[in-house]
């Protein structure tokens, strides 16, 4: 156990590994399917309980993940690991269910411009699209709120906007809400301010924090959230990542750094994780593609 600021005891941290989806989605050259499968299989052997494998989005919008079906068909499914995928609409849900996904994630934003650039829809339209997706989903649904701190197009985002979107996703039936620092500009103070506004309506046990790491603040941000009771954090092994529709979006906070931040609390084997991270970063470098 770790005692955080204000003597709050931090325990049972759950990590959601997003490297195979968020980490790979904006890499310019196509990462071969067998490399993706080997990366996911290596991650499955680390002790991680949740791995976001791919996206069932439009292949025209994210060509890197056009092989989502094949990846799901080829991975080795380990008992105790939940395999997640992003879905933007009913077409995505049908594909995800056929691929036997364990958790689906819908995604919207707290800023209008990012929502339109990322999904060709306003925030209200995305929520309307999600209603039938969430009610038809046979598996639990996670909801992402991107640009929870700063939008690459509009600048700082008002916490009350994030709160409103998080409440709407919860009311639609999302079991967990992941708040995205999409371009990695949040600070620990901003994390505290945001959570103070969101947590009265969406409790900490339903919140996750999804940090990209532009200025090396991500681990401090995660620790600030942990002190307020958040227990779920997204990361990518190898620290790869970024959103193709968010200019300047850097890699996700590395899962390795999250495991180091919560020693003994994540159930993840640091060496096996480091090996998975090395495997994918080497494969990306050797293939001559760029992040
Ligand atoms: P659209 O073009 O407005 O969609 O895109 P549409 O409904 O008009 O359909 C156009 C075509 O796409 C049709 O095909 C559809 O069948 C097809 P056509 O008739 O032209 O041949 N289509 C699909 N095909 C396969 N699977 C589907 C699907 N849906 C439509 N599910 C849409 C709207 C939402 C689909 C599009 O904008 C899209 O796919 N966007 C995804 C963008 C994306 O994946 N961004 C990255 C993930 S979000 C992120 O990284 C942030 C996060 O990490 C958190 C953070 O960091 O903040 C989660
Ligand atoms: Mg992201």
XYZ file of N, CA and C in Angstrom, residues 1-265:
795
model
N 0.839 -1.200 0.000
C 0.000 0.000 0.000
C 0.875 1.252 0.000
N 0.355 2.316 -0.563
C 1.098 3.565 -0.629
C 0.242 4.632 0.039
N 0.867 5.415 0.886
C 0.105 6.484 1.530
C 0.332 7.769 0.750
N -0.740 8.323 0.233
C -0.620 9.526 -0.595
C -0.750 10.780 0.250
N -0.740 11.929 -0.435
C -0.905 13.209 0.280
C -2.200 13.185 1.079
N -2.216 13.842 2.190
C -3.443 13.903 2.994
C -3.748 12.549 3.608
N -2.732 11.663 3.680
C -2.795 10.343 4.297
C -3.843 9.397 3.691
N -4.325 9.692 2.465
C -5.241 8.739 1.825
C -4.443 7.503 1.393
N -4.965 6.321 1.686
C -4.258 5.102 1.328
C -4.651 4.690 -0.087
N -3.646 4.516 -0.926
C -3.895 4.153 -2.317
C -3.717 2.644 -2.462
N -4.726 1.963 -2.978
C -4.584 0.521 -3.170
C -5.318 0.089 -4.437
N -5.009 -1.120 -4.908
C -5.722 -1.738 -6.033
C -5.838 -0.820 -7.254
N -4.747 -0.580 -7.876
C -4.766 0.240 -9.088
C -4.989 -0.684 -10.292
N -5.930 -0.325 -11.178
C -6.153 -1.112 -12.398
C -5.666 -0.296 -13.594
N -4.860 -0.936 -14.413
C -4.341 -0.247 -15.599
C -5.059 -0.748 -16.841
N -5.426 0.177 -17.712
C -5.997 -0.194 -19.014
C -4.925 0.095 -20.058
N -4.447 -0.972 -20.666
C -3.366 -0.847 -21.644
C -3.971 -0.457 -22.997
N -3.610 0.739 -23.475
C -4.206 1.223 -24.725
C -3.204 1.262 -25.877
N -2.000 0.699 -25.631
C -0.971 0.776 -26.675
C -1.390 0.203 -28.021
N -2.002 -0.979 -28.061
C -2.338 -1.549 -29.378
C -3.349 -0.700 -30.159
N -4.139 0.115 -29.461
C -5.110 0.983 -30.157
C -4.580 2.417 -30.234
N -4.476 3.089 -29.100
C -4.069 4.501 -29.117
C -2.611 4.615 -29.550
N -1.806 3.649 -29.107
C -0.378 3.685 -29.432
C -0.114 3.549 -30.908
N -0.892 2.708 -31.557
C -0.591 2.406 -32.962
C -1.399 3.238 -33.947
N -2.526 3.816 -33.532
C -3.481 4.365 -34.514
C -2.925 5.490 -35.399
N -1.929 6.236 -34.897
C -1.462 7.345 -35.730
C -0.076 7.108 -36.324
N 0.395 5.880 -36.261
C 1.683 5.581 -36.888
C 1.491 5.600 -38.401
N 2.421 6.238 -39.082
C 2.185 6.519 -40.507
C 2.205 5.268 -41.392
N 3.199 4.385 -41.213
C 3.230 3.186 -42.059
C 2.429 2.073 -41.413
N 1.886 1.167 -42.220
C 1.032 0.108 -41.668
C 1.882 -0.878 -40.860
N 1.518 -1.062 -39.615
C 2.194 -2.045 -38.763
C 1.559 -3.404 -39.078
N 2.372 -4.371 -39.520
C 1.782 -5.649 -39.936
C 0.937 -6.292 -38.830
N -0.111 -6.978 -39.266
C -1.049 -7.586 -38.310
C -0.328 -8.545 -37.360
N 0.639 -9.311 -37.886
C 1.296 -10.278 -36.996
C 2.130 -9.581 -35.919
N 2.618 -8.373 -36.207
C 3.349 -7.608 -35.178
C 2.370 -7.140 -34.101
N 1.201 -6.648 -34.538
C 0.194 -6.214 -33.564
C -0.199 -7.393 -32.656
N -0.408 -8.551 -33.288
C -0.843 -9.731 -32.517
C 0.244 -10.134 -31.514
N 1.510 -10.098 -31.964
C 2.611 -10.474 -31.048
C 2.695 -9.491 -29.878
N 2.467 -8.199 -30.166
C 2.483 -7.165 -29.101
C 1.364 -7.459 -28.085
N 0.168 -7.710 -28.589
C -0.973 -7.958 -27.680
C -0.746 -9.250 -26.884
N -0.230 -10.281 -27.558
C 0.032 -11.538 -26.838
C 1.076 -11.325 -25.742
N 2.093 -10.502 -26.045
C 3.115 -10.215 -25.013
C 2.468 -9.449 -23.854
N 1.581 -8.508 -24.165
C 0.894 -7.739 -23.108
C 0.012 -8.649 -22.256
N -0.611 -9.639 -22.909
C -1.508 -10.565 -22.186
C -0.752 -11.371 -21.141
N 0.563 -11.479 -21.308
C 1.359 -12.295 -20.369
C 1.979 -11.469 -19.243
N 1.588 -10.183 -19.135
C 2.234 -9.310 -18.141
C 1.480 -9.232 -16.817
N 0.235 -9.727 -16.813
C -0.595 -9.543 -15.614
C -1.602 -8.421 -15.777
N -1.576 -7.716 -16.911
C -2.585 -6.671 -17.161
C -3.965 -7.322 -17.249
N -4.976 -6.624 -16.713
C -6.331 -7.186 -16.768
C -7.137 -6.653 -17.948
N -6.698 -5.522 -18.523
C -7.487 -4.864 -19.566
C -6.573 -4.389 -20.692
N -6.882 -4.826 -21.911
C -6.068 -4.419 -23.063
C -6.994 -3.912 -24.162
N -6.779 -2.675 -24.586
C -7.559 -2.127 -25.701
C -6.845 -2.543 -26.988
N -7.477 -3.439 -27.708
C -6.813 -4.153 -28.800
C -6.828 -3.366 -30.103
N -7.968 -2.716 -30.398
C -8.085 -2.057 -31.706
C -9.341 -1.187 -31.709
N -9.711 -0.711 -32.906
C -10.918 0.115 -33.068
C -11.744 -0.415 -34.227
N -13.048 -0.434 -34.031
C -13.951 -0.747 -35.155
C -14.537 0.566 -35.649
N -13.637 1.444 -36.100
C -14.033 2.743 -36.661
C -13.971 2.617 -38.179
N -14.219 3.735 -38.867
C -14.133 3.685 -40.323
C -12.680 3.470 -40.735
N -12.405 2.471 -41.587
C -11.015 2.251 -42.013
C -10.475 3.412 -42.846
N -11.406 4.229 -43.383
C -10.929 5.414 -44.120
C -10.399 6.457 -43.142
N -10.955 6.496 -41.959
C -10.526 7.485 -40.968
C -9.259 7.034 -40.237
N -9.159 5.738 -39.952
C -7.975 5.226 -39.247
C -7.503 3.941 -39.954
N -6.779 4.120 -41.064
C -6.360 2.941 -41.848
C -5.478 1.979 -41.060
N -4.727 2.495 -40.104
C -3.812 1.627 -39.338
C -4.570 0.496 -38.635
N -5.823 0.733 -38.266
C -6.559 -0.277 -37.493
C -7.621 -0.988 -38.336
N -7.443 -0.944 -39.642
C -8.411 -1.591 -40.538
C -8.411 -3.108 -40.376
N -7.366 -3.636 -39.734
C -7.281 -5.094 -39.556
C -7.838 -5.552 -38.196
N -8.719 -4.753 -37.596
C -9.213 -5.071 -36.241
C -9.781 -6.496 -36.148
N -10.576 -6.897 -37.165
C -11.178 -8.246 -37.108
C -10.090 -9.316 -37.066
N -9.095 -9.134 -37.945
C -8.057 -10.166 -38.027
C -7.236 -10.207 -36.741
N -6.963 -9.035 -36.177
C -6.203 -8.999 -34.919
C -6.980 -9.763 -33.846
N -8.280 -9.477 -33.717
C -9.080 -10.178 -32.703
C -9.115 -11.686 -32.968
N -9.133 -12.059 -34.269
C -9.184 -13.491 -34.588
C -7.884 -14.187 -34.169
N -6.765 -13.476 -34.278
C -5.462 -14.139 -34.104
C -4.887 -14.073 -32.691
N -5.360 -13.142 -31.858
C -4.732 -13.044 -30.531
C -5.065 -14.269 -29.681
N -4.135 -14.506 -28.765
C -4.351 -15.595 -27.799
C -5.082 -14.973 -26.610
N -6.284 -15.459 -26.321
C -7.053 -14.843 -25.231
C -6.722 -15.516 -23.916
N -6.209 -14.746 -23.017
C -5.838 -15.268 -21.694
C -6.988 -15.127 -20.733
N -7.206 -16.147 -19.926
C -8.233 -16.061 -18.885
C -7.900 -14.887 -17.944
N -8.899 -14.101 -17.599
C -8.676 -12.983 -16.668
C -8.331 -11.674 -17.358
N -8.123 -11.728 -18.689
C -7.828 -10.483 -19.412
C -9.067 -10.086 -20.206
N -9.448 -8.807 -20.085
C -10.570 -8.293 -20.887
C -9.999 -7.565 -22.096
N -10.507 -7.915 -23.262
C -10.010 -7.331 -24.511
C -11.024 -6.299 -24.994
N -10.582 -5.032 -25.053
C -11.473 -3.907 -25.370
C -11.307 -3.476 -26.830
N -12.309 -2.738 -27.326
C -12.166 -2.063 -28.633
C -13.024 -0.810 -28.658
N -12.573 0.172 -29.445
C -13.351 1.403 -29.633
C -14.425 1.171 -30.684
N -15.608 1.735 -30.458
C -16.655 1.720 -31.493
C -17.297 3.110 -31.552
N -17.510 3.633 -32.758
C -18.087 4.976 -32.858
C -19.588 4.975 -33.107
N -20.145 3.817 -33.495
C -21.551 3.783 -33.950
C -22.024 2.325 -33.979
N -23.269 2.128 -34.445
C -23.828 0.764 -34.448
C -23.065 -0.177 -35.372
N -22.590 0.390 -36.495
C -21.804 -0.451 -37.419
C -20.562 -0.986 -36.699
N -19.934 -0.126 -35.922
C -18.759 -0.538 -35.152
C -19.118 -1.574 -34.094
N -20.269 -1.381 -33.438
C -20.683 -2.342 -32.402
C -20.904 -3.728 -33.017
N -21.574 -3.757 -34.184
C -21.820 -5.068 -34.823
C -20.506 -5.777 -35.122
N -19.542 -5.015 -35.628
C -18.238 -5.619 -35.934
C -17.568 -6.102 -34.642
N -17.663 -5.296 -33.594
C -16.996 -5.638 -32.328
C -17.613 -6.895 -31.700
N -18.937 -6.973 -31.753
C -19.609 -8.135 -31.154
C -19.236 -9.399 -31.936
N -19.205 -9.279 -33.265
C -18.820 -10.440 -34.088
C -17.387 -10.875 -33.777
N -16.555 -9.924 -33.370
C -15.154 -10.253 -33.059
C -14.973 -10.731 -31.615
N -16.061 -10.821 -30.868
C -16.055 -11.296 -29.479
C -15.219 -10.403 -28.543
N -15.509 -9.103 -28.641
C -14.858 -8.120 -27.769
C -15.468 -8.208 -26.367
N -14.651 -8.022 -25.333
C -15.165 -8.124 -23.951
C -15.710 -6.807 -23.413
N -15.151 -5.689 -23.888
C -15.585 -4.354 -23.448
C -15.530 -3.456 -24.672
N -16.563 -2.656 -24.891
C -16.469 -1.673 -25.983
C -16.346 -0.282 -25.361
N -15.710 0.605 -26.124
C -15.544 1.985 -25.657
C -16.092 2.931 -26.708
N -17.000 3.796 -26.264
C -17.478 4.867 -27.137
C -16.636 6.102 -26.815
N -16.580 7.038 -27.746
C -15.686 8.179 -27.489
C -16.280 9.456 -28.045
N -16.235 10.474 -27.168
C -16.672 11.804 -27.561
C -15.690 12.787 -26.935
N -16.094 14.048 -26.828
C -15.149 15.063 -26.358
C -15.889 16.101 -25.551
N -15.093 16.966 -24.909
C -15.682 18.081 -24.161
C -15.536 19.385 -24.949
N -14.993 19.312 -26.160
C -14.915 20.517 -27.000
C -15.479 20.187 -28.380
N -16.281 21.113 -28.889
C -17.013 20.867 -30.140
C -16.079 20.665 -31.336
N -15.036 21.488 -31.439
C -14.200 21.401 -32.648
C -13.501 20.048 -32.716
N -12.988 19.599 -31.582
C -12.333 18.294 -31.597
C -13.337 17.193 -31.932
N -14.527 17.287 -31.374
C -15.536 16.270 -31.660
C -15.788 16.178 -33.171
N -15.951 17.328 -33.797
C -16.228 17.337 -35.251
C -15.047 16.807 -36.045
N -13.838 17.193 -35.659
C -12.650 16.732 -36.414
C -12.463 15.231 -36.237
N -12.796 14.716 -35.068
C -12.509 13.312 -34.750
C -13.602 12.366 -35.205
N -14.850 12.864 -35.214
C -15.962 11.945 -35.500
C -16.969 12.527 -36.484
N -16.670 13.717 -37.018
C -17.577 14.338 -37.989
C -18.963 14.572 -37.392
N -18.997 14.870 -36.105
C -20.286 15.048 -35.423
C -20.105 15.970 -34.222
N -21.186 16.673 -33.882
C -21.149 17.495 -32.659
C -21.166 16.565 -31.442
N -20.889 17.133 -30.288
C -20.937 16.317 -29.058
C -22.348 15.734 -28.886
N -23.359 16.574 -29.081
C -24.746 16.101 -28.911
C -25.039 14.966 -29.894
N -24.558 15.102 -31.130
C -24.803 14.029 -32.114
C -24.093 12.731 -31.722
N -22.877 12.856 -31.176
C -22.195 11.606 -30.776
C -22.997 10.921 -29.673
N -23.505 11.714 -28.731
C -24.273 11.111 -27.623
C -25.531 10.433 -28.157
N -26.144 11.081 -29.136
C -27.349 10.492 -29.747
C -27.012 9.170 -30.454
N -25.845 9.154 -31.119
C -25.385 7.924 -31.775
C -25.110 6.813 -30.774
N -24.605 7.220 -29.588
C -24.206 6.192 -28.623
C -25.399 5.530 -27.939
N -26.509 6.247 -27.847
C -27.640 5.693 -27.086
C -27.997 4.283 -27.570
N -28.249 4.065 -28.882
C -28.571 2.694 -29.300
C -27.378 1.743 -29.204
N -26.168 2.274 -29.314
C -24.977 1.417 -29.199
C -24.907 0.853 -27.780
N -25.065 1.746 -26.802
C -24.921 1.319 -25.410
C -26.077 0.399 -25.016
N -27.294 0.729 -25.486
C -28.397 -0.150 -25.061
C -28.337 -1.495 -25.777
N -27.737 -1.553 -26.959
C -27.658 -2.849 -27.661
C -26.424 -3.652 -27.270
N -25.477 -3.027 -26.589
C -24.213 -3.734 -26.332
C -24.399 -4.887 -25.347
N -23.964 -6.087 -25.730
C -24.068 -7.215 -24.795
C -22.920 -7.220 -23.784
N -21.970 -6.303 -23.941
C -20.800 -6.270 -23.038
C -20.719 -4.875 -22.398
N -19.968 -4.744 -21.298
C -19.851 -3.431 -20.655
C -19.288 -2.370 -21.603
N -19.726 -1.134 -21.358
C -19.291 -0.025 -22.227
C -18.542 1.002 -21.388
N -17.394 1.394 -21.926
C -16.579 2.464 -21.346
C -16.820 3.702 -22.194
N -16.760 4.891 -21.589
C -16.943 6.115 -22.376
C -15.753 7.031 -22.212
N -15.190 7.466 -23.324
C -14.077 8.415 -23.269
C -14.595 9.841 -23.425
N -14.050 10.753 -22.625
C -14.266 12.184 -22.842
C -12.904 12.783 -23.197
N -12.686 13.021 -24.492
C -11.426 13.641 -24.927
C -11.438 15.122 -24.608
N -10.276 15.730 -24.738
C -10.079 17.168 -24.480
C -10.694 17.581 -23.142
N -10.448 16.774 -22.138
C -11.014 17.068 -20.815
C -10.308 18.256 -20.150
N -9.145 18.635 -20.683
C -8.418 19.775 -20.103
C -8.183 20.866 -21.148
N -7.596 20.462 -22.281
C -7.246 21.436 -23.316
C -7.601 20.829 -24.672
N -8.184 21.664 -25.531
C -8.501 21.236 -26.899
C -7.416 21.793 -27.830
N -6.941 20.978 -28.776
C -5.895 21.504 -29.670
C -6.392 22.650 -30.557
N -7.702 22.803 -30.671
C -8.266 23.846 -31.546
C -8.842 25.020 -30.735
N -9.414 24.713 -29.562
C -10.134 25.759 -28.806
C -9.404 26.222 -27.550
N -8.319 25.526 -27.176
C -7.600 25.901 -25.947
C -8.239 25.296 -24.701
N -8.095 25.956 -23.547
C -8.569 25.378 -22.281
C -10.065 25.052 -22.318
N -10.412 23.937 -21.712
C -11.810 23.472 -21.718
C -12.389 23.625 -20.303
N -13.584 24.140 -20.218
C -14.207 24.369 -18.897
C -14.555 23.037 -18.239
N -14.138 22.836 -16.976
C -14.469 21.587 -16.274
C -15.967 21.286 -16.275
N -16.810 22.324 -16.255
C -18.263 22.034 -16.200
C -18.737 21.357 -17.495
N -18.024 21.611 -18.586
C -18.349 20.941 -19.855
C -18.018 19.441 -19.751
N -16.873 19.146 -19.157
C -16.449 17.743 -18.982
C -17.457 17.023 -18.080
N -17.836 17.738 -17.026
C -18.794 17.162 -16.071
C -20.098 16.799 -16.784
N -20.557 17.737 -17.623
C -21.822 17.530 -18.338
C -21.747 16.296 -19.264
N -20.634 16.162 -19.974
C -20.489 15.024 -20.903
C -20.339 13.715 -20.113
N -19.591 13.777 -19.014
C -19.413 12.567 -18.186
C -20.753 12.119 -17.599
N -21.555 13.078 -17.178
C -22.885 12.729 -16.632
C -23.739 12.108 -17.748
N -23.689 12.700 -18.941
C -24.510 12.194 -20.046
C -24.107 10.761 -20.414
N -22.811 10.504 -20.471
C -22.354 9.140 -20.811
C -22.764 8.138 -19.731
N -22.683 8.570 -18.475
C -23.083 7.681 -17.370
C -24.581 7.392 -17.462
N -25.350 8.435 -17.739
C -26.807 8.254 -17.825
C -27.171 7.318 -18.983
N -26.366 7.328 -20.046
C -26.636 6.427 -21.178
C -26.279 4.974 -20.844
N -25.470 4.786 -19.807
C -25.159 3.403 -19.401
C -23.680 3.042 -19.432
N -22.800 4.025 -19.635
C -21.366 3.706 -19.577
C -20.984 3.364 -18.143
N -20.236 2.285 -18.002
C -19.883 1.855 -16.641
C -18.646 2.552 -16.117
N -17.816 3.031 -17.047
C -16.592 3.730 -16.635
C -16.377 4.887 -17.599
N -15.935 6.022 -17.048
C -15.692 7.209 -17.870
C -14.201 7.520 -17.810
N -13.572 7.519 -18.976
C -12.140 7.811 -19.021
C -11.944 9.242 -19.499
N -11.346 10.060 -18.636
C -11.157 11.477 -18.945
C -9.814 11.640 -19.655
N -9.856 12.175 -20.868
C -8.655 12.215 -21.705
C -7.943 13.555 -21.700
N -6.662 13.522 -21.295
C -5.793 14.694 -21.514
C -5.150 14.464 -22.888
N -5.932 14.743 -23.903
C -5.644 14.318 -25.281
C -4.299 14.818 -25.793
N -3.933 16.051 -25.439
C -2.646 16.554 -25.934
C -1.638 16.770 -24.794
N -1.911 16.138 -23.656
C -0.906 16.095 -22.591
C -0.533 17.448 -22.017
N -1.514 18.301 -21.811
C -1.193 19.633 -21.283
C -1.680 19.879 -19.867
N -2.287 18.870 -19.245
C -2.831 19.088 -17.897
C -1.705 19.166 -16.865
N -2.026 19.794 -15.750
C -1.116 19.824 -14.598
C -1.859 19.187 -13.414
N -1.120 18.793 -12.364
C -1.796 18.190 -11.202
C -2.881 19.096 -10.622
N -2.642 20.404 -10.610
C -3.675 21.311 -10.073
C -4.943 21.253 -10.917
N -4.761 21.197 -12.231
C -5.944 21.128 -13.111
C -6.673 19.798 -12.937
N -5.911 18.733 -12.710
C -6.545 17.427 -12.476
C -7.397 17.505 -11.210
N -6.835 18.076 -10.165
C -7.595 18.197 -8.909
C -8.848 19.044 -9.119
N -8.680 20.178 -9.836
C -9.835 21.073 -10.046
C -10.939 20.361 -10.821
N -10.518 19.638 -11.881
C -11.515 18.935 -12.691
C -12.242 17.873 -11.856
N -11.470 17.092 -11.109
C -12.104 16.011 -10.351
C -13.012 16.559 -9.257
N -12.632 17.688 -8.674
C -13.514 18.275 -7.651
C -14.873 18.644 -8.243
N -14.884 18.954 -9.526
C -16.155 19.322 -10.173
C -16.908 18.092 -10.688
N -16.173 17.073 -11.122
C -16.828 15.888 -11.718
C -17.273 14.878 -10.647
N -16.431 14.670 -9.637
C -16.685 13.552 -8.706
C -18.003 13.637 -7.922
N -18.517 14.809 -7.605
C -19.818 14.804 -6.913
C -20.923 14.159 -7.750
N -20.778 14.169 -9.077
C -21.825 13.588 -9.930
C -21.453 12.216 -10.487
N -20.167 12.014 -10.745
C -19.714 10.704 -11.253
C -18.615 10.250 -10.293
N -18.912 9.263 -9.433
C -17.974 8.941 -8.356
C -16.648 8.368 -8.863
N -15.647 8.496 -8.003
C -14.279 8.111 -8.374
C -14.186 6.662 -8.832
N -15.048 5.779 -8.303
C -14.924 4.371 -8.704
C -15.475 4.128 -10.117
N -15.980 5.196 -10.775
C -16.404 5.048 -12.181
C -15.536 5.880 -13.116
N -14.486 6.481 -12.577
C -13.653 7.380 -13.376
C -12.298 6.733 -13.665
N -11.798 6.974 -14.877
C -10.420 6.620 -15.223
C -9.750 7.880 -15.759
N -8.431 7.914 -15.691
C -7.702 9.051 -16.265
C -6.822 8.533 -17.401
N -6.894 9.244 -18.530
C -6.194 8.824 -19.761
C -5.235 9.956 -20.135
N -3.975 9.769 -19.777
C -3.014 10.869 -19.973
C -2.097 10.629 -21.163
N -1.982 11.647 -21.988
C -0.858 11.703 -22.930
C 0.209 12.525 -22.213
N 1.452 12.413 -22.708
C 2.544 12.923 -21.871
C 3.462 13.876 -22.628
N 2.979 15.086 -22.868
C 3.780 16.045 -23.626
C 4.885 16.676 -22.783
N 4.567 17.012 -21.556
C 5.516 17.779 -20.741
C 5.995 17.019 -19.503
N 5.903 15.686 -19.561
C 6.391 14.892 -18.436
C 5.556 15.066 -17.175
N 4.302 15.516 -17.328
C 3.433 15.755 -16.156
C 2.505 14.577 -15.875
N 2.488 13.593 -16.790
C 1.431 12.581 -16.716
C 1.447 11.798 -15.409
N 2.635 11.387 -14.953
C 2.671 10.577 -13.729
C 2.198 11.419 -12.541
N 2.619 12.682 -12.494
C 2.161 13.564 -11.402
C 0.645 13.753 -11.496
N 0.126 13.828 -12.704
C -1.331 13.979 -12.877
C -2.074 12.746 -12.359
N -1.531 11.592 -12.704
C -2.138 10.326 -12.267
C -2.110 10.248 -10.738
N -0.981 10.658 -10.148
C -0.891 10.597 -8.682
C -1.886 11.557 -8.030
N -2.071 12.712 -8.656
C -3.050 13.669 -8.115
C -4.451 13.056 -8.148
N -4.757 12.352 -9.240
C -6.082 11.712 -9.351
C -6.215 10.571 -8.337
N -5.138 9.818 -8.140
C -5.177 8.697 -7.177
C -5.467 9.223 -5.774
N -4.902 10.391 -5.454
C -5.139 10.972 -4.122
C -6.606 11.351 -3.920
N -7.311 11.556 -5.033
C -8.747 11.873 -4.914
C -9.619 10.634 -5.115
N -8.992 9.458 -5.156
C -9.773 8.226 -5.157
C -9.903 7.525 -6.499
N -9.311 8.094 -7.569
C -9.383 7.426 -8.880
C -8.431 6.229 -8.845
N -8.882 5.100 -9.409
C -8.104 3.867 -9.319
C -7.773 3.260 -10.686
N -8.260 3.858 -11.747
C -8.058 3.254 -13.077
C -7.307 4.250 -13.950
N -6.213 3.780 -14.555
C -5.394 4.660 -15.385
C -5.052 3.958 -16.695
N -5.097 4.750 -17.774
C -4.766 4.220 -19.094
C -3.297 4.533 -19.394
N -2.642 3.592 -20.055
C -1.252 3.827 -20.455
C -0.923 2.971 -21.649
N 0.232 3.245 -22.266
C 0.625 2.383 -23.388
C 2.054 1.895 -23.160
N 2.212 0.580 -23.276
C 3.544 -0.001 -23.097
C 4.462 0.578 -24.164
N 5.591 1.080 -23.725
C 6.512 1.723 -24.663
C 6.222 3.209 -24.817
N 5.120 3.679 -24.223
C 4.793 5.113 -24.293
C 4.440 5.589 -25.693
N 4.050 4.650 -26.559
C 3.692 5.050 -27.929
C 2.286 5.656 -27.902
N 1.953 6.442 -28.905
C 0.564 6.884 -28.959
C 0.320 8.278 -29.463
N -0.976 8.552 -29.689
C -1.407 9.860 -30.168
C -2.650 9.725 -31.013
N -3.429 10.803 -31.064
C -4.655 10.756 -31.864
C -4.401 11.426 -33.205
N -4.741 10.756 -34.309
C -4.477 11.352 -35.623
C -5.247 12.635 -35.871
N -6.314 12.870 -35.088
C -7.118 14.077 -35.293
C -6.863 15.138 -34.223
N -5.769 14.968 -33.456
C -5.390 15.976 -32.455
C -3.960 16.401 -32.735
N -3.769 17.493 -33.483
C -2.404 17.914 -33.795
C -1.605 18.097 -32.507
N -0.394 17.544 -32.505
C 0.463 17.699 -31.327
C 0.209 16.655 -30.251
N -0.706 15.716 -30.487
C -0.952 14.695 -29.457
C 0.261 13.772 -29.391
N 0.924 13.724 -28.250
C 2.105 12.874 -28.113
C 1.703 11.492 -27.635
N 2.716 10.690 -27.281
C 2.441 9.350 -26.789
C 1.641 9.364 -25.495
N 0.997 8.235 -25.241
C 0.333 8.052 -23.942
C 1.420 7.950 -22.875
N 1.038 8.210 -21.640
C 1.966 7.911 -20.548
C 2.312 6.424 -20.647
N 3.579 6.088 -20.401
C 3.927 4.676 -20.578
C 3.355 3.855 -19.414
N 2.914 2.662 -19.762
C 2.374 1.764 -18.727
C 3.503 1.419 -17.745
N 4.730 1.363 -18.279
C 5.876 1.074 -17.405
C 5.962 2.128 -16.292
N 5.771 3.408 -16.659
C 5.853 4.482 -15.650
C 4.712 4.363 -14.641
N 3.548 3.932 -15.111
C 2.409 3.767 -14.187
C 2.685 2.636 -13.199
N 3.271 1.556 -13.706
C 3.599 0.429 -12.810
C 4.628 0.884 -11.764
N 5.604 1.697 -12.210
C 6.612 2.213 -11.252
C 5.981 3.171 -10.242
N 4.965 3.902 -10.678
C 4.338 4.898 -9.786
C 3.541 4.239 -8.658
N 3.101 2.994 -8.894
C 2.277 2.308 -7.882
C 2.891 0.938 -7.588
N 4.055 0.909 -6.943
C 4.756 -0.363 -6.766
C 3.894 -1.398 -6.047
N 3.804 -2.567 -6.663
C 3.074 -3.677 -6.042
C 1.558 -3.548 -6.091
N 1.020 -2.496 -6.682
C -0.437 -2.289 -6.616
C -1.163 -2.605 -7.913
